[in-house]
mmCIF file of C-alpha atoms in Angstrom:
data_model
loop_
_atom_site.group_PDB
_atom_site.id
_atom_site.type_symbol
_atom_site.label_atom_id
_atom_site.label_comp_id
_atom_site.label_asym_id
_atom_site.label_seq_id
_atom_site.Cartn_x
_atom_site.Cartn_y
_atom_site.Cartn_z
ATOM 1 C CA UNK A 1 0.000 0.000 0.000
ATOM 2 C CA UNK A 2 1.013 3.496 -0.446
ATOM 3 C CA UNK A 3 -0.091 6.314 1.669
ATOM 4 C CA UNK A 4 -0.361 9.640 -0.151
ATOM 5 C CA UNK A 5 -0.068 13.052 2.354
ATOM 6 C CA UNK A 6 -0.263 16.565 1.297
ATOM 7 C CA UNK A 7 -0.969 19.708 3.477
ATOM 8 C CA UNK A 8 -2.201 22.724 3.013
ATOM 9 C CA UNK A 9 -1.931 23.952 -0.241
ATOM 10 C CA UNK A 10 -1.142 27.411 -0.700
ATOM 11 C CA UNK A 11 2.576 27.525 -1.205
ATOM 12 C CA UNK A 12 3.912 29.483 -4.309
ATOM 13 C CA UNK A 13 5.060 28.201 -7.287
ATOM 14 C CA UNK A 14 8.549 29.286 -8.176
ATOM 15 C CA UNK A 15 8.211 30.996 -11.453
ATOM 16 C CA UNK A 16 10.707 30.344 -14.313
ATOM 17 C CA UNK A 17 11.743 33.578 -15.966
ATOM 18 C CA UNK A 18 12.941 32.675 -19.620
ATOM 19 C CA UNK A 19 13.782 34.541 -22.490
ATOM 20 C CA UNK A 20 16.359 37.602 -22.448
ATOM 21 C CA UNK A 21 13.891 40.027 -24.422
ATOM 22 C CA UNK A 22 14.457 43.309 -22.266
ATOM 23 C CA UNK A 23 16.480 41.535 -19.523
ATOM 24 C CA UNK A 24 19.168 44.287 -19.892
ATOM 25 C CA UNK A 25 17.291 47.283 -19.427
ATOM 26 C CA UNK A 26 15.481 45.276 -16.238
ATOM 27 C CA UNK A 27 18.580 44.307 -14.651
ATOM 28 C CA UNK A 28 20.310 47.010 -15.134
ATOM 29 C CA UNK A 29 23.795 47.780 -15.204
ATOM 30 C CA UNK A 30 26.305 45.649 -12.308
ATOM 31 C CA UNK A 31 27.862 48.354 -9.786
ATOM 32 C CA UNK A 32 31.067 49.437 -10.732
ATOM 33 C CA UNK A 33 33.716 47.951 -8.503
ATOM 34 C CA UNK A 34 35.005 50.430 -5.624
ATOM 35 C CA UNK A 35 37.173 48.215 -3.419
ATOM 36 C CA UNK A 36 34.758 47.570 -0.519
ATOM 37 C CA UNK A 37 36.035 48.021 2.792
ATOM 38 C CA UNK A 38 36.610 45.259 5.102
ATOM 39 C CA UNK A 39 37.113 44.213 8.335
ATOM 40 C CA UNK A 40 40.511 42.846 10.185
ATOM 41 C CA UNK A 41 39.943 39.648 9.026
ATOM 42 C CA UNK A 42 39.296 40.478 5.262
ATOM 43 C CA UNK A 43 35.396 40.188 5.854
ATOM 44 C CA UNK A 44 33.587 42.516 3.772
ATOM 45 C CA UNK A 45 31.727 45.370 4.940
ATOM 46 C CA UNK A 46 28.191 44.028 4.792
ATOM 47 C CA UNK A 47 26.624 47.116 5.058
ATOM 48 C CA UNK A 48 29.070 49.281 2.536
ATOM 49 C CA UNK A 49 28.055 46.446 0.071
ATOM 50 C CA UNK A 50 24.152 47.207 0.939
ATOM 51 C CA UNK A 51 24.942 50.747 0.351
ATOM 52 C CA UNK A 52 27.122 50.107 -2.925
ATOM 53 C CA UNK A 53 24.338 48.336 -4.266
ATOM 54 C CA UNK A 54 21.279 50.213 -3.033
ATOM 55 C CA UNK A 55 17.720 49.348 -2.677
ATOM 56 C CA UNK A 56 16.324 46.107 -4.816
ATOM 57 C CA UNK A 57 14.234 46.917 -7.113
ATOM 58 C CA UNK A 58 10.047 46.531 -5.942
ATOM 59 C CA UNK A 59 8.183 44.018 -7.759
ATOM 60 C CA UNK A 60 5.100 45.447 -9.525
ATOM 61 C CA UNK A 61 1.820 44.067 -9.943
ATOM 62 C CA UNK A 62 1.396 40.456 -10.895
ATOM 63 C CA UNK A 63 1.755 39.861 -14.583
ATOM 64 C CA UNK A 64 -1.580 37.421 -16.015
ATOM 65 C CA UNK A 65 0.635 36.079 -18.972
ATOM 66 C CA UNK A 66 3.308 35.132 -16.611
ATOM 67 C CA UNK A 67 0.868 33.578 -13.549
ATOM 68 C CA UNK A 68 -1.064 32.207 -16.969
ATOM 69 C CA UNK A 69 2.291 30.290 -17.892
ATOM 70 C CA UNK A 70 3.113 29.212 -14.373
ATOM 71 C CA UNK A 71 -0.212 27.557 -13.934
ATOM 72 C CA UNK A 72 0.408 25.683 -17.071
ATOM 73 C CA UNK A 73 3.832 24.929 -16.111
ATOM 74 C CA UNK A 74 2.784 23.392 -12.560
ATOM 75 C CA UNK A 75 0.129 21.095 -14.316
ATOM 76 C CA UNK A 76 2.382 19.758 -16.622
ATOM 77 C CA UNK A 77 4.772 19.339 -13.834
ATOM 78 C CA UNK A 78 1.716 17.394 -11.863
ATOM 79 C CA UNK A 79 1.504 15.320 -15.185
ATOM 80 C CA UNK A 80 4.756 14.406 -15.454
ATOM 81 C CA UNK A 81 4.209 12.805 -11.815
ATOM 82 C CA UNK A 82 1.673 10.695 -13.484
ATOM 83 C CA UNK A 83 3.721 9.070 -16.747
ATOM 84 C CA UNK A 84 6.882 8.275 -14.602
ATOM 85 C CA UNK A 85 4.840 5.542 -13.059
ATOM 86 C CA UNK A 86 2.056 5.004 -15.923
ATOM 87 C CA UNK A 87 4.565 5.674 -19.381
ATOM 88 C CA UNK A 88 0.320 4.859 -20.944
ATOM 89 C CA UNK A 89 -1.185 7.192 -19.209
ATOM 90 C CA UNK A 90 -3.737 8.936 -21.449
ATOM 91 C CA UNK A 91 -4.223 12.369 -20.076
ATOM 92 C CA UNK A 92 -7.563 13.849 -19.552
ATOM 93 C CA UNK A 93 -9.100 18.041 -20.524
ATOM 94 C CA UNK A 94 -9.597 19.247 -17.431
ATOM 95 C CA UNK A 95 -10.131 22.570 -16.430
ATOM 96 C CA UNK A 96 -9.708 25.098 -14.012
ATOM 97 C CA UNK A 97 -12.251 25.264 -11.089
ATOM 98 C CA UNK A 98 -10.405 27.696 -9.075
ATOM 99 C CA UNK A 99 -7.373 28.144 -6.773
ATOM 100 C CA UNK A 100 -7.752 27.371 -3.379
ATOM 101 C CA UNK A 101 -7.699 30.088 -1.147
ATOM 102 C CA UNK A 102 -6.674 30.340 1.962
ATOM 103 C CA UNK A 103 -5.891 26.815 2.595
ATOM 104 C CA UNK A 104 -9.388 25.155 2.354
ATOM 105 C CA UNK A 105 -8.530 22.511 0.464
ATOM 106 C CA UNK A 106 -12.602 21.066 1.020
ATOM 107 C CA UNK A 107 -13.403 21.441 -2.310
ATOM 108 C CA UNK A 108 -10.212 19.501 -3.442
ATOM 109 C CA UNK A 109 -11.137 16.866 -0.869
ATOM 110 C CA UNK A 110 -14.591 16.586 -2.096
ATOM 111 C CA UNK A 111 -13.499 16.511 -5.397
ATOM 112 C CA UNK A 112 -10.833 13.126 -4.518
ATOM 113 C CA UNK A 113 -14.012 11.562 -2.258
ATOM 114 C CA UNK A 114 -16.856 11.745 -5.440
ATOM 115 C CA UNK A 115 -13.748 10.037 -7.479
ATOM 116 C CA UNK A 116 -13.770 7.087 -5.276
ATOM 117 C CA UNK A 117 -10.391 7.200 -3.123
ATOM 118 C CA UNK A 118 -10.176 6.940 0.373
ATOM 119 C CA UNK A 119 -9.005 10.244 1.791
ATOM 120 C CA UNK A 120 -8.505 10.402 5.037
ATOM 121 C CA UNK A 121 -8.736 13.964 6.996
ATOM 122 C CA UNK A 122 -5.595 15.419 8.758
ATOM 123 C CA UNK A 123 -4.253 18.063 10.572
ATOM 124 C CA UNK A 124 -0.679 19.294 10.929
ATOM 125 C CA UNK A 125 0.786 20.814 13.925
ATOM 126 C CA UNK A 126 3.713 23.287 14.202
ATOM 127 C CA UNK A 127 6.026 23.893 17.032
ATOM 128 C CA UNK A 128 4.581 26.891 17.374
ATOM 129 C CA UNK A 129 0.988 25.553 18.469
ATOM 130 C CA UNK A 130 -0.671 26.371 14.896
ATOM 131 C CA UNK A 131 -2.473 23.511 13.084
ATOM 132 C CA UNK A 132 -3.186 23.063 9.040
ATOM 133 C CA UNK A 133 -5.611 21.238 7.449
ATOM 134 C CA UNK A 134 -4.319 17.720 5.140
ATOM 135 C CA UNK A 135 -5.545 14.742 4.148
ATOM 136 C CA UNK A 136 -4.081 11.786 3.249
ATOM 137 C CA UNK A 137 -5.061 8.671 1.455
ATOM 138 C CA UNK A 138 -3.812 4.776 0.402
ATOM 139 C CA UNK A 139 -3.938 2.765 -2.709
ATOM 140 C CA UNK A 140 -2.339 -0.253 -3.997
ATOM 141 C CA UNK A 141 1.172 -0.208 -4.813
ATOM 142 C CA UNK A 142 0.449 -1.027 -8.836
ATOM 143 C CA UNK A 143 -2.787 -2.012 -10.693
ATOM 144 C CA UNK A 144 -5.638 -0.249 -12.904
ATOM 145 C CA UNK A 145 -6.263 0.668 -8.955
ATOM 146 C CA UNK A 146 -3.253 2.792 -8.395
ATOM 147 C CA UNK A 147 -3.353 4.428 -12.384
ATOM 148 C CA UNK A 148 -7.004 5.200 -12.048
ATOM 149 C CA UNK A 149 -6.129 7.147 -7.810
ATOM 150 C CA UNK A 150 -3.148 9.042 -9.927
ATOM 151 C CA UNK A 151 -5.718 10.530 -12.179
ATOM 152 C CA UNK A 152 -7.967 11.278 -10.711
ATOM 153 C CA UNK A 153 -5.657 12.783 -8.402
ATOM 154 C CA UNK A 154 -4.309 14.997 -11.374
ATOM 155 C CA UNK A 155 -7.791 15.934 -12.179
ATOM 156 C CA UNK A 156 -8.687 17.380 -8.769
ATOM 157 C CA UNK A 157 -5.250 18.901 -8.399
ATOM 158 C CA UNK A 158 -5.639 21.226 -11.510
ATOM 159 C CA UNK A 159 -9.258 21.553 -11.028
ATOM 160 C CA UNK A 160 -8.578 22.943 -7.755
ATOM 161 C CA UNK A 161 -4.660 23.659 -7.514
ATOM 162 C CA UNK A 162 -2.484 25.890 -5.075
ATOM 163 C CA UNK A 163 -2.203 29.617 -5.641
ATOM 164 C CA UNK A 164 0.789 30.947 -7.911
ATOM 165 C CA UNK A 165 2.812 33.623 -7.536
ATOM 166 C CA UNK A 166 6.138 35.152 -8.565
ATOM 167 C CA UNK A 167 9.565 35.028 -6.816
ATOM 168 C CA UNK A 168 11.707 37.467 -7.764
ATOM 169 C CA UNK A 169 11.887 39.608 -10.799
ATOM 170 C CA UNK A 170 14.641 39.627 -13.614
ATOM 171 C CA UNK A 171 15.924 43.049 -11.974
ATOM 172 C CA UNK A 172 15.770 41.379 -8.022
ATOM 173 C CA UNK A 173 17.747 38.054 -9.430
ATOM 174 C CA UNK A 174 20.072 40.726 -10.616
ATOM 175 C CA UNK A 175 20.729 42.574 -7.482
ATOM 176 C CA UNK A 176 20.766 38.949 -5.381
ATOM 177 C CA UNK A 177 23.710 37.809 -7.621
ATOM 178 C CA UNK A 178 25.531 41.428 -6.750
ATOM 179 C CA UNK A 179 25.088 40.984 -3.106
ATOM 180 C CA UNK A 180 26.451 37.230 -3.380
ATOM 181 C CA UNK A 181 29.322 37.651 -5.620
ATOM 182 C CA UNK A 182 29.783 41.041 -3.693
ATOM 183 C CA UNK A 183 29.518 40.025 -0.074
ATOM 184 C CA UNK A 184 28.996 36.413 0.149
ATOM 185 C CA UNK A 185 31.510 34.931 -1.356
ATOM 186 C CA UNK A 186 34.717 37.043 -0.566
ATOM 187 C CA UNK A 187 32.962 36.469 3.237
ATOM 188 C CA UNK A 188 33.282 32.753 2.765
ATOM 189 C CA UNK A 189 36.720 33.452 1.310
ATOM 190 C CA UNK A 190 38.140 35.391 4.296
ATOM 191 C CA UNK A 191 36.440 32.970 6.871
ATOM 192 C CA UNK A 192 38.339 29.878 5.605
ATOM 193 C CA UNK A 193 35.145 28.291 3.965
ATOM 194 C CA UNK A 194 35.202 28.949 -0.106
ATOM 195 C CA UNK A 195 32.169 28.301 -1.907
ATOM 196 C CA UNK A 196 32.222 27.341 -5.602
ATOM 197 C CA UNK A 197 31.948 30.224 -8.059
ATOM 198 C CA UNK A 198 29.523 31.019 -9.945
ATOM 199 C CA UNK A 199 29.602 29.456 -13.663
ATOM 200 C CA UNK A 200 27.348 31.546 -15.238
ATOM 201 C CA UNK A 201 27.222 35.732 -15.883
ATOM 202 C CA UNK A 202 24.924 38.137 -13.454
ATOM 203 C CA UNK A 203 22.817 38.315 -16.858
ATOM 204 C CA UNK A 204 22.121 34.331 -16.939
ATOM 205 C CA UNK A 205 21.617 34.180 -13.496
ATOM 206 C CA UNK A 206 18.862 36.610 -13.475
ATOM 207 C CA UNK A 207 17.257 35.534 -16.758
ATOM 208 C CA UNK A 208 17.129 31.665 -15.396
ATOM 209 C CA UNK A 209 16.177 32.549 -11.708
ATOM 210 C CA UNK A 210 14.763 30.282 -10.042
ATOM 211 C CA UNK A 211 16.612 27.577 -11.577
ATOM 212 C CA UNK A 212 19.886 29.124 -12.069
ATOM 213 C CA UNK A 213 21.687 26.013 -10.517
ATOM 214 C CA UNK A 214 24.216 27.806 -8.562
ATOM 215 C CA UNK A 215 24.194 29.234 -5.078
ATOM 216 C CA UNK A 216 26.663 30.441 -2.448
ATOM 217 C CA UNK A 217 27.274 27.944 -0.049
ATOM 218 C CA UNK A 218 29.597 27.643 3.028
ATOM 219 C CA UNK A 219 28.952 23.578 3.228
ATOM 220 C CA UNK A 220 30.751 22.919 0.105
ATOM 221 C CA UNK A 221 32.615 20.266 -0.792
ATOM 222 C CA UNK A 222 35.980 22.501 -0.049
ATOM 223 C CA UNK A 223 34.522 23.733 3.677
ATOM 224 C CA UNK A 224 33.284 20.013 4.777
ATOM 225 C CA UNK A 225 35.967 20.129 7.205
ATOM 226 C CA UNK A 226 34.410 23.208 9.533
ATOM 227 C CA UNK A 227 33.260 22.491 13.056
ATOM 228 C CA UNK A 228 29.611 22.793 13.590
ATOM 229 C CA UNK A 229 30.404 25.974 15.464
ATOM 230 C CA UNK A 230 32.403 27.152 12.973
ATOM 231 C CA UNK A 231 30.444 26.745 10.423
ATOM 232 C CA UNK A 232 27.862 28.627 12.432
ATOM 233 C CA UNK A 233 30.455 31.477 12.856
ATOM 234 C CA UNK A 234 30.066 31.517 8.938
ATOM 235 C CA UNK A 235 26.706 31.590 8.559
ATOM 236 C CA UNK A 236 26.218 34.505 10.970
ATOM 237 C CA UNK A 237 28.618 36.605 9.827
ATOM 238 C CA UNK A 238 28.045 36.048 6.000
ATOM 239 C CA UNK A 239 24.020 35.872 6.333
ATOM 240 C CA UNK A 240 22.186 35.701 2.783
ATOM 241 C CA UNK A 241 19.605 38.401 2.505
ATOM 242 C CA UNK A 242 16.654 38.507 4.806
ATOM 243 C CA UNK A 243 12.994 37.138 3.629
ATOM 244 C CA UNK A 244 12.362 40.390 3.996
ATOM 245 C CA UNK A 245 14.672 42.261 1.737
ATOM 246 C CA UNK A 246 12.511 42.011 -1.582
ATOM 247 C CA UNK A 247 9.021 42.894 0.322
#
């Protein structure tokens, strides 16, 4: 048997920015180098980089093309779940319902009960005392059984799928990979725990955010041999930017 579990669906979907149509004038150009200042142990001023760079950009409103593409994109991500394990799979029209708001995945639910499977309420508990509605539900491991739960499971997914949003924009990738290359890294540098540079320009970072495939790193394969509290040390001192930096 196999026991499916999902939570509360209202995380965002990272959105893939493609295409390099007015990525320039977005990004804008990469500060001019001015020999940042550092401290007695060659870490760089954190907050002269901050100031070098200056505020990332604000993201505007949301874009319907782009949350239009991302919503295709996560359903045929959600198919692609399906043919790994059914190759045969024919896959059905179904449309849109509407997102789920708020995390009230009922109509989902309802939608996986009037298909026949055997979903099971649940609800998750944080540390911090909060609870979020799941469900969960089993099947047999193989069998027209287990292809017929995966679609239908597809079919109430997109009828009823998780919200969508944006991450960050061309110009915010931009200024991220200027604060890394900036700060970051030369911080790793000084502190004894070098993380792999990047192998791409500012421009493809930004233009193939989220899935750039590189990212600063102080537990690199060169820095494996820091302490716990060392490597702690590290973090604090070279901190990525806060959740709250882009808004």
């Amino acid at each position: 048997m196999r026991r499916f579990t999902a939570g509360v669906a209202v995380a965002a979907v990272a959105l893939l920015l493609t295409g390099c149509a007015g990525i320039s004038s977005e990004m804008g150009g990469p500060p001019a180098p001015t020999g940042t200042a550092t401290n007695g142990t060659g870490v760089p001023d954190r907050q002269a980089v901050l100031d070098e760079l200056g505020a990332p950009p604000t993201s505007g409103p949301p874009d319907p093309a782009r949350l239009a593409e991302l919503r295709q994109k996560a359903t045929d991500q959600r198919w692609d779940q399906v043919t790994k394990q059914f190759p045969d799979a024919v896959r059905p029209e179904v449309a849109l319902v509407h997102e789920i708001e708020g995390g009230d995945l009922d109509p989902l639910i309802a939608c996986l009960r009037e298909a026949g499977l055997p979903v099971v309420d649940d609800v998750g508990r944080g540390k911090d005392g909060s609870t979020s509605q799941g469900y969960s539900f089993e099947m047999p491991d193989g069998g027209p059984q287990r292809e017929q739960a995966e679609l239908a499971s597809y079919r109430c997914n997109v009828m009823y799928p998780s919200p969508v949003a944006e991450t960050l924009t061309v110009g915010q990738a931009a200024w991220l990979y200027d604060y890394q290359t900036m700060f970051q890294l030369p911080c790793f540098e000084a502190l004894g725990a070098p993380s792999t540079e990047p192998s791409m320009t500012r421009e493809e970072f930004a233009s193939t955010w989220p899935h750039q495939g590189w990212f600063p790193s102080a537990g690199s394969a060169s820095s494996q041999g820091l302490t716990d509290a060392e490597a702690e040390r590290v973090d604090k001192t070279c901190p990525a930017p806060d959740s709250e930096t882009f808004g």
